[in-house]
Tab-separated table of C-alpha atoms in Angstrom:
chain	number	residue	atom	x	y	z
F	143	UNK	CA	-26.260	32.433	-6.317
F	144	UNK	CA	-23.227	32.526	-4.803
F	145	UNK	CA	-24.213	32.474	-1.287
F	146	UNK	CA	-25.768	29.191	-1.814
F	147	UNK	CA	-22.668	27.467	-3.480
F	148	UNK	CA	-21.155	28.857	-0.227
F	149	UNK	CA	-23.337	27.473	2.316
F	150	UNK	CA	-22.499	23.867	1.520
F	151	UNK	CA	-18.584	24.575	2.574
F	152	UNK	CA	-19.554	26.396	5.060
F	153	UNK	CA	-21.957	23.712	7.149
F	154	UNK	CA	-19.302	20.678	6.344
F	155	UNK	CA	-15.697	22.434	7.246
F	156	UNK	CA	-16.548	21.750	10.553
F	157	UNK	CA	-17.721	18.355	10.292
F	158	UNK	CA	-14.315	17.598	7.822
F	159	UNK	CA	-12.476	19.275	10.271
F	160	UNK	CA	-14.102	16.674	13.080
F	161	UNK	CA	-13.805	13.693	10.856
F	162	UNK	CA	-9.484	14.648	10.339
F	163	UNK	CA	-9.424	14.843	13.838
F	164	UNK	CA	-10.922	11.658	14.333
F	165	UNK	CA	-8.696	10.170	11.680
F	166	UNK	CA	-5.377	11.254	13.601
F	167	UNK	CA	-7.146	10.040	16.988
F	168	UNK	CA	-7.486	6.515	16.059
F	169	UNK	CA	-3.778	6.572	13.924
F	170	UNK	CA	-2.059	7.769	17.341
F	171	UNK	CA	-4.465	5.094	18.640
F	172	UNK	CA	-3.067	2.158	16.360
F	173	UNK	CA	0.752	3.371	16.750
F	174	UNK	CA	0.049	3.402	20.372
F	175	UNK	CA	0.254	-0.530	19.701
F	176	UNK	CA	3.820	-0.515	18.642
F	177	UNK	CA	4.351	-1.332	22.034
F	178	UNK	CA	1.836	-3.947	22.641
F	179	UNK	CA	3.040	-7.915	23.015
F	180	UNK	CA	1.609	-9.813	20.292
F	181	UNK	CA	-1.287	-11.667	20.627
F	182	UNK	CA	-1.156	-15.493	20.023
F	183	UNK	CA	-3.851	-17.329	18.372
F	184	UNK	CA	-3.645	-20.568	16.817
F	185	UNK	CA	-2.777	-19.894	13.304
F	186	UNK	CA	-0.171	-17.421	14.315
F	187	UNK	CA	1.196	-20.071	16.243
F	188	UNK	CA	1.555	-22.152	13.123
F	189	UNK	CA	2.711	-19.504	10.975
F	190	UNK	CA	5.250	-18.384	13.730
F	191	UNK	CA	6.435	-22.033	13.903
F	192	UNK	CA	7.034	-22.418	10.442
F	193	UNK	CA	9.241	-19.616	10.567
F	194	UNK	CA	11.422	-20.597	13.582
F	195	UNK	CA	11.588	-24.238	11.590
F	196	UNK	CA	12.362	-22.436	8.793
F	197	UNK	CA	14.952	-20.202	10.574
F	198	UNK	CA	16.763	-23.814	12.102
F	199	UNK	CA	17.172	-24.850	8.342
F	200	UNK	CA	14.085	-27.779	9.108
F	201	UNK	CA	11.599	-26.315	6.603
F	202	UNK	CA	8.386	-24.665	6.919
F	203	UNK	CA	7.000	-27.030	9.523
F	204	UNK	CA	4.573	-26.823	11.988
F	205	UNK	CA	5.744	-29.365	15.174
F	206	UNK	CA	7.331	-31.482	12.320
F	207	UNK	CA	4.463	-31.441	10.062
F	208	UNK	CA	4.216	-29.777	6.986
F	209	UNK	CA	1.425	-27.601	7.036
F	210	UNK	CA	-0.904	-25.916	4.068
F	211	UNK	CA	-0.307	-21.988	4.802
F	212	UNK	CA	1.953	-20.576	1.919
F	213	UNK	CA	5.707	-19.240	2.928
F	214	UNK	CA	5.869	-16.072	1.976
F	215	UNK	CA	4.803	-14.189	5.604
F	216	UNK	CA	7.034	-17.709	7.264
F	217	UNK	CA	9.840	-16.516	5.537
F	218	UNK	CA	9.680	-12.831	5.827
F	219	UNK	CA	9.826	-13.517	9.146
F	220	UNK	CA	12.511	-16.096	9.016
F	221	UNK	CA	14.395	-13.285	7.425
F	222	UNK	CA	13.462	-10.971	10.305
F	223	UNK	CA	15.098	-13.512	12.601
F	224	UNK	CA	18.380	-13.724	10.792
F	225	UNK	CA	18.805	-9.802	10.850
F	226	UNK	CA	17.953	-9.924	14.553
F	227	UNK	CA	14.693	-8.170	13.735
F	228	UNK	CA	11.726	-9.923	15.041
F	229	UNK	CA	10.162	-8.856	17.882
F	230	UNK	CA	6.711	-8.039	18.279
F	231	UNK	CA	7.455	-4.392	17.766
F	232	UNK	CA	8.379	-5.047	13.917
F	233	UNK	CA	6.075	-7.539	13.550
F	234	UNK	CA	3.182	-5.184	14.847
F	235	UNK	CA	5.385	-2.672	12.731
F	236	UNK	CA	4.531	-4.530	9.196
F	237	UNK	CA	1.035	-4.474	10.097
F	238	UNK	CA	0.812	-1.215	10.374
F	239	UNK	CA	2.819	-0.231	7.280
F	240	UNK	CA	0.765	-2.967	5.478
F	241	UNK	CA	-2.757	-1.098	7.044
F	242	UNK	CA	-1.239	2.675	5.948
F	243	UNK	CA	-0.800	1.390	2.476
F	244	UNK	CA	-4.198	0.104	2.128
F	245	UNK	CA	-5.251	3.286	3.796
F	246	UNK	CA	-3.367	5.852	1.340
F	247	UNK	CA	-5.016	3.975	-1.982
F	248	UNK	CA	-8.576	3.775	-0.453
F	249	UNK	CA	-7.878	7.515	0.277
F	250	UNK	CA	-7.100	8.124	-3.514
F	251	UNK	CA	-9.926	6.154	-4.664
F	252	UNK	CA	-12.315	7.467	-2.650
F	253	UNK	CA	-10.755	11.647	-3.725
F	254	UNK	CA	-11.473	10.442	-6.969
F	255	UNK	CA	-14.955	9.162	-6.371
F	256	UNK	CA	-16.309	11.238	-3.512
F	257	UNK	CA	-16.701	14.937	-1.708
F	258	UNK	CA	-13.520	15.443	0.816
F	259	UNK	CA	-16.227	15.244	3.428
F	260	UNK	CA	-17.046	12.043	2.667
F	261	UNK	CA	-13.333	10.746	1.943
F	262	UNK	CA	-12.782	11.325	5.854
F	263	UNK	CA	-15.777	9.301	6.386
F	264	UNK	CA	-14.832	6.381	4.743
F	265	UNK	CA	-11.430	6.724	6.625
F	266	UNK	CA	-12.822	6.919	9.996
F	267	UNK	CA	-15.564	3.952	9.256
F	268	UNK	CA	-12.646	1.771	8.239
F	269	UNK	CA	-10.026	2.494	11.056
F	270	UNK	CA	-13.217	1.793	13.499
F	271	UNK	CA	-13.603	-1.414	12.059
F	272	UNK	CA	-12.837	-3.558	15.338
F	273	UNK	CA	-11.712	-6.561	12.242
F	274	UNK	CA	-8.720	-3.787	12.085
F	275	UNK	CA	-8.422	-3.284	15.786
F	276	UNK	CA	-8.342	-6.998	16.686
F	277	UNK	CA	-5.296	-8.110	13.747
F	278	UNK	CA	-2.978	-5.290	14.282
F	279	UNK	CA	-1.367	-6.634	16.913
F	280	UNK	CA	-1.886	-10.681	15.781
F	281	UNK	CA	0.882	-12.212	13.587
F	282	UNK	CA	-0.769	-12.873	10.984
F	283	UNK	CA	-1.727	-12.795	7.315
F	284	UNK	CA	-4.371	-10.809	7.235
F	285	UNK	CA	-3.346	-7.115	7.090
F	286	UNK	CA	-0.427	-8.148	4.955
F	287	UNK	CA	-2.658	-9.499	2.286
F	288	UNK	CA	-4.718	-6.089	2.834
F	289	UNK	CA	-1.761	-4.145	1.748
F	290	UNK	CA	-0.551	-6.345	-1.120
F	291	UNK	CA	-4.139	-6.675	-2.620
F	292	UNK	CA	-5.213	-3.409	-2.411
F	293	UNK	CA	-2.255	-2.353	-4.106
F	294	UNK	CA	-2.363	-4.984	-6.856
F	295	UNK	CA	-5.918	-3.761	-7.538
F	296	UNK	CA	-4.778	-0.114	-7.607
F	297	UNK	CA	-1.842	-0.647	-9.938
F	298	UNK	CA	-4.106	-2.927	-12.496
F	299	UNK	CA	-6.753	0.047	-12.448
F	300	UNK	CA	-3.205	2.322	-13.750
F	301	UNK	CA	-3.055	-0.441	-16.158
F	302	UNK	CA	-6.474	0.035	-17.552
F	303	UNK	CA	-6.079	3.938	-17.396
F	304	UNK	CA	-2.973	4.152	-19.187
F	305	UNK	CA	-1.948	3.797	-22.709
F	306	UNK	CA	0.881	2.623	-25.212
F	307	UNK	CA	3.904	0.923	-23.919
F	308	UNK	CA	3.825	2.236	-19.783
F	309	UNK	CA	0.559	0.633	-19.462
F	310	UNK	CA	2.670	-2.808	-19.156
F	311	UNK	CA	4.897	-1.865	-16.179
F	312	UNK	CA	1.832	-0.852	-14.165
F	313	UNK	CA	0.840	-4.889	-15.728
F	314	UNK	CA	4.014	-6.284	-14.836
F	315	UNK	CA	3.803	-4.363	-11.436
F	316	UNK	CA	0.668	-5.865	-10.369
F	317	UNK	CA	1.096	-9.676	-12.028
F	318	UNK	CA	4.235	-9.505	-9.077
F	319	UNK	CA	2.073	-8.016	-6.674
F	320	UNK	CA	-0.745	-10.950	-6.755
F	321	UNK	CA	1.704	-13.379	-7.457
F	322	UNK	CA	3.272	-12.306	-3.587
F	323	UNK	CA	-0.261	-11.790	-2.336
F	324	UNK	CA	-0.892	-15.476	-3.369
F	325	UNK	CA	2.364	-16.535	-1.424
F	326	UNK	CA	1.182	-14.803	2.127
F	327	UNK	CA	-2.706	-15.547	1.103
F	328	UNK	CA	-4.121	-18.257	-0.655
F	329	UNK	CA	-7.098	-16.069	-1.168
F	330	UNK	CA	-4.596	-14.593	-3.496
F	331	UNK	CA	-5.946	-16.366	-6.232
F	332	UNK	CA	-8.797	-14.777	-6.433
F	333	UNK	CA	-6.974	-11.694	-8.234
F	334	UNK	CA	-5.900	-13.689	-11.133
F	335	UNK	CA	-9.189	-13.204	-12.750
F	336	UNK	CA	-9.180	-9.640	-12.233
F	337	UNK	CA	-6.127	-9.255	-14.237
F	338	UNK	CA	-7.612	-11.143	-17.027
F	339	UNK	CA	-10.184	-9.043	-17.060
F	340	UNK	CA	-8.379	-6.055	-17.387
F	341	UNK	CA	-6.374	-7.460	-20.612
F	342	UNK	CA	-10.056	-7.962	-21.744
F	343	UNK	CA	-11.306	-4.316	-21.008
F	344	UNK	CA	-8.852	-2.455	-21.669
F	345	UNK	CA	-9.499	0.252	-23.977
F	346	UNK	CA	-7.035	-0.220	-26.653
F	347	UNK	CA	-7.410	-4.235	-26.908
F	348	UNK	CA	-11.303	-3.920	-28.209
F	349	UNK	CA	-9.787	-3.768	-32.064
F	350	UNK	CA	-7.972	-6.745	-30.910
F	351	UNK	CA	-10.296	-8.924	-29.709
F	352	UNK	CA	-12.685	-8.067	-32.745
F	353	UNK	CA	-10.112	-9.156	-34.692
F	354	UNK	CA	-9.129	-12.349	-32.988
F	355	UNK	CA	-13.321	-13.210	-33.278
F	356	UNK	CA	-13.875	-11.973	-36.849
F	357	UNK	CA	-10.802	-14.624	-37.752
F	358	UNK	CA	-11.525	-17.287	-35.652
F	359	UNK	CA	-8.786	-19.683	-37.149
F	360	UNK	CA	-5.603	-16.521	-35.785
F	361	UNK	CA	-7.745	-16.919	-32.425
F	362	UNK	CA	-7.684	-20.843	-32.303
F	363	UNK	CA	-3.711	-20.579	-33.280
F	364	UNK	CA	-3.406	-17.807	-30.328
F	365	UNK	CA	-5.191	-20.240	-27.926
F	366	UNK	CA	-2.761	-22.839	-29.072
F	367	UNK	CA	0.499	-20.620	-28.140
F	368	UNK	CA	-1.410	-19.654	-25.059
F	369	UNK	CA	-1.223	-23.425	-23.894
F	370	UNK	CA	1.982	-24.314	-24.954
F	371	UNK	CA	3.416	-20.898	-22.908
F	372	UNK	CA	1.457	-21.706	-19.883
F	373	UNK	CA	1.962	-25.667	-19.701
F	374	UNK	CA	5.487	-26.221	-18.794
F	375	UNK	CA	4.847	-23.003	-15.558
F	376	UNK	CA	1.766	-25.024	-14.917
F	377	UNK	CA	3.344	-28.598	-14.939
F	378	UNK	CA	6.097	-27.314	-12.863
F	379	UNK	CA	3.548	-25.728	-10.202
F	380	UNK	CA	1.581	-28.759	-9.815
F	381	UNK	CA	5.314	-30.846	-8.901
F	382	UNK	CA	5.589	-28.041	-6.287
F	383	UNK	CA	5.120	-28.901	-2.763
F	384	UNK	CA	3.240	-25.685	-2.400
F	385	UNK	CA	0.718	-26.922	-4.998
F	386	UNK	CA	0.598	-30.365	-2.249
F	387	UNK	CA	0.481	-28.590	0.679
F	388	UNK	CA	-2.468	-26.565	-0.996
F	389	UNK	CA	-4.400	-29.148	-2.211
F	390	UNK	CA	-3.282	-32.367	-1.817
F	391	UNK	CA	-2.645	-32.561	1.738
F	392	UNK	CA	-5.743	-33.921	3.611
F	393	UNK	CA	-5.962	-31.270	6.182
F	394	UNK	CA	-5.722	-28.159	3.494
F	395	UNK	CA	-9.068	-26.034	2.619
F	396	UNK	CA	-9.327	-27.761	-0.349
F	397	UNK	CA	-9.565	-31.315	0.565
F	398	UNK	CA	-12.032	-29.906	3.372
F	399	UNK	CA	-14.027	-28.082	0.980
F	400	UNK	CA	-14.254	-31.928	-1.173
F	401	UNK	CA	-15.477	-33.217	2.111
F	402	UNK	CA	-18.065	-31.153	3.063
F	403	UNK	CA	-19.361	-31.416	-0.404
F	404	UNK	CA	-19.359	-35.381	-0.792
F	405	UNK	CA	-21.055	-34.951	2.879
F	406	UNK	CA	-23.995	-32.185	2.586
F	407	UNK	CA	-24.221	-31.980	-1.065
F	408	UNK	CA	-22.652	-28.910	-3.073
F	409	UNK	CA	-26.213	-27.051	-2.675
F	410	UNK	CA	-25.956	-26.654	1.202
F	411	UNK	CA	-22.692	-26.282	1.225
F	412	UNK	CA	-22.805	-23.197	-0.643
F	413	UNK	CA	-25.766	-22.093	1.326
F	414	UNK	CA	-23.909	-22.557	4.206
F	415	UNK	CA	-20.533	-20.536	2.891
F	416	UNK	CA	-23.425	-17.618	1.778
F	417	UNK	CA	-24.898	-17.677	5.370
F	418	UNK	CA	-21.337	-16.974	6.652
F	419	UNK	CA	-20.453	-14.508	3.807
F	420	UNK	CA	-24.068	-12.678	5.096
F	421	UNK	CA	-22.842	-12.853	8.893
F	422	UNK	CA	-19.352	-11.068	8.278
F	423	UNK	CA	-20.687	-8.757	6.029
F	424	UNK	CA	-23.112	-7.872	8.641
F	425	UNK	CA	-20.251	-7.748	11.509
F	426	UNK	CA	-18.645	-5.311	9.394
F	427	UNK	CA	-21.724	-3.035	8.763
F	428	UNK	CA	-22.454	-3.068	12.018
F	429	UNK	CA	-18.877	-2.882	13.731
F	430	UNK	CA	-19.273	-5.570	16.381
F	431	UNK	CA	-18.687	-9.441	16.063
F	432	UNK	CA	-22.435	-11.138	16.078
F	433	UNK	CA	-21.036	-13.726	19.245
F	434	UNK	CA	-21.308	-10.403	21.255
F	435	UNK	CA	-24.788	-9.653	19.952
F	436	UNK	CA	-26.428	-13.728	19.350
F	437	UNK	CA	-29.871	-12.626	20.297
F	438	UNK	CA	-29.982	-9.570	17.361
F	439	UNK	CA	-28.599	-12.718	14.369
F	440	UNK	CA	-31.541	-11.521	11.832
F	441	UNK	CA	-30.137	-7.782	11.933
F	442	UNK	CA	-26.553	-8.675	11.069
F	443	UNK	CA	-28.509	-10.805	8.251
F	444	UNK	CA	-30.374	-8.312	7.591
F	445	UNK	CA	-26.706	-5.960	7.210
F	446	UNK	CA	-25.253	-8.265	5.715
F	447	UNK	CA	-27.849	-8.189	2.568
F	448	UNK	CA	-27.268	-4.529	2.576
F	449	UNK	CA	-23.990	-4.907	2.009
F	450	UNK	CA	-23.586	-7.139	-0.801
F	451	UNK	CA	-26.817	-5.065	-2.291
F	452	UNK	CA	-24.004	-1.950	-2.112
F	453	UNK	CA	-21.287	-4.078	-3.292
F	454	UNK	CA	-23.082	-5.236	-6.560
F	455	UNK	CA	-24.256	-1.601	-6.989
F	456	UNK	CA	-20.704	0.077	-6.674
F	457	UNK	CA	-19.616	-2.727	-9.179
F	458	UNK	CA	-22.403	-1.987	-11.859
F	459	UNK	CA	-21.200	1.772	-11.062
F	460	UNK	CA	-17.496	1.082	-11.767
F	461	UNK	CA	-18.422	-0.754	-14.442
């Protein structure tokens, strides 16, 4: 009996030991890029502009135009610029600390969820993702948001772990968190729900809630203070020129997104935003960009359906 609960340890050291080698390979490999120049695309350029505007005391403008990406990453590095500080070494520098964060709470999830084999595993299919490779050294928003989110997500799963009074500062902690993930993403907003649902699930609110729905007339007056706390934040975020620049502005996603559904209909517009959801899933799965690989389309749809298959199934198991 106790050969065979040895065996298993025995056959995977060597294959852990591999995969942590791996791991530091491709690390060295991405601090390697600390002294790469930056590489320019078009929305760094904007976001880059709107710092240096920012920086000459003009605003957040791109070539004297507002423009619809939110200021939090324009003014981080407007603040750079003021301490002397940005250079595409820090700015590849923030990446990178951004990436390692996201890194060290997938690698606590995963210890908590998986074999130490297969925590290395996840590691090394993640740093190989060439979606990694290709931002690290682009000023962008993108591995920023990967840090901040991840982290918001990690410190609202404390929340629903923990009880009695600390529970709220791992709240607090990651209400802040998505609030500045919203500022550098406006993707951002897509982890408001998520922290609604965690008042919601939270062990310790189910007497609550049964309460609030067995008395349905302290649940209408809750719903009442619940308005009158959020309408004056509200009122003063739609006045905001963020809120414009978000969705007011003609040229913002939003206004686009109204567009394209007065144009095609909301039907194929959706199927078109789940064709593209099934394509980058599929780049993903399969590592490589589908431009690179046109004539094999139906197996990054077919990898792409995998994916979201695994998704959905990890959610039902979290749940």
């Amino acid at each position: 009996m106790g050969h065979n609960t040895d065996m298993p340890v025995k056959v995977n050291r060597p294959m852990q030991w591999f995969l942590i080698a791996m791991v530091a390979i491709l690390a060295m490999a991405y601090l390697v890029q600390l002294a790469s120049p930056l590489r320019i695309n078009t929305d760094s350029y904007r976001l880059l502009s709107m710092s240096v505007s920012a920086y000459q005391g003009q605003g957040y403008l791109v070539d004297g135009q507002p423009d619809q990406f939110p200021p939090a990453y324009p003014w981080l590095i407007k603040t750079m610029l003021h301490l002397g500080m940005a250079n595409s070494h820090t700015l590849v520098a923030l990446n990178l600390l951004s990436l390692a964060v996201g890194l060290l709470v997938l690698f606590q999830w995963t210890s908590e969820a998986l074999s130490r084999l297969w925590r290395w595993v996840v590691l090394v299919f993640v740093l190989s993702s060439w979606v990694l490779v290709k931002h690290v050294t682009i000023p962008l928003t993108d591995t920023v948001f990967l840090g901040m989110s991840i982290l918001a997500v990690h410190w609202m799963c404390l929340f629903c772990r923990s009880k009695g009074r600390c529970k709220w500062g791992w709240y607090v902690a990651a209400l802040v968190m998505s609030s500045v993930a919203l500022m550098c993403r406006t993707t951002g907003v897509a982890l408001f729900p998520v922290l609604g649902m965690c008042l919601l699930i939270h062990p310790e609110h189910d007497r609550l809630i049964n309460l609030f729905l067995r008395h349905r007339s302290k649940l209408i007056v809750g719903l009442i203070v619940l308005a009158v706390a959020v309408y004056y934040p509200l009122n003063l975020l739609i006045q905001s020129q963020w809120f414009k620049s978000q969705f007011m502005e003609s040229s913002s996603y939003f206004q686009n997104f109204i567009v394209s559904v007065q144009r095609h209909g909301l039907l194929l517009h959706m199927l078109h935003n789940f064709k593209f959801r099934l394509i980058e899933m599929g780049e993903i799965f399969c590592n490589v960009p589908w431009t690179r690989l046109p004539g094999l389309l139906p197996v990054f749809y077919a990898a792409g359906v995998l994916m979201w298959l695994l998704l959905i199934c990890g959610f039902f198991v979290l749940l």
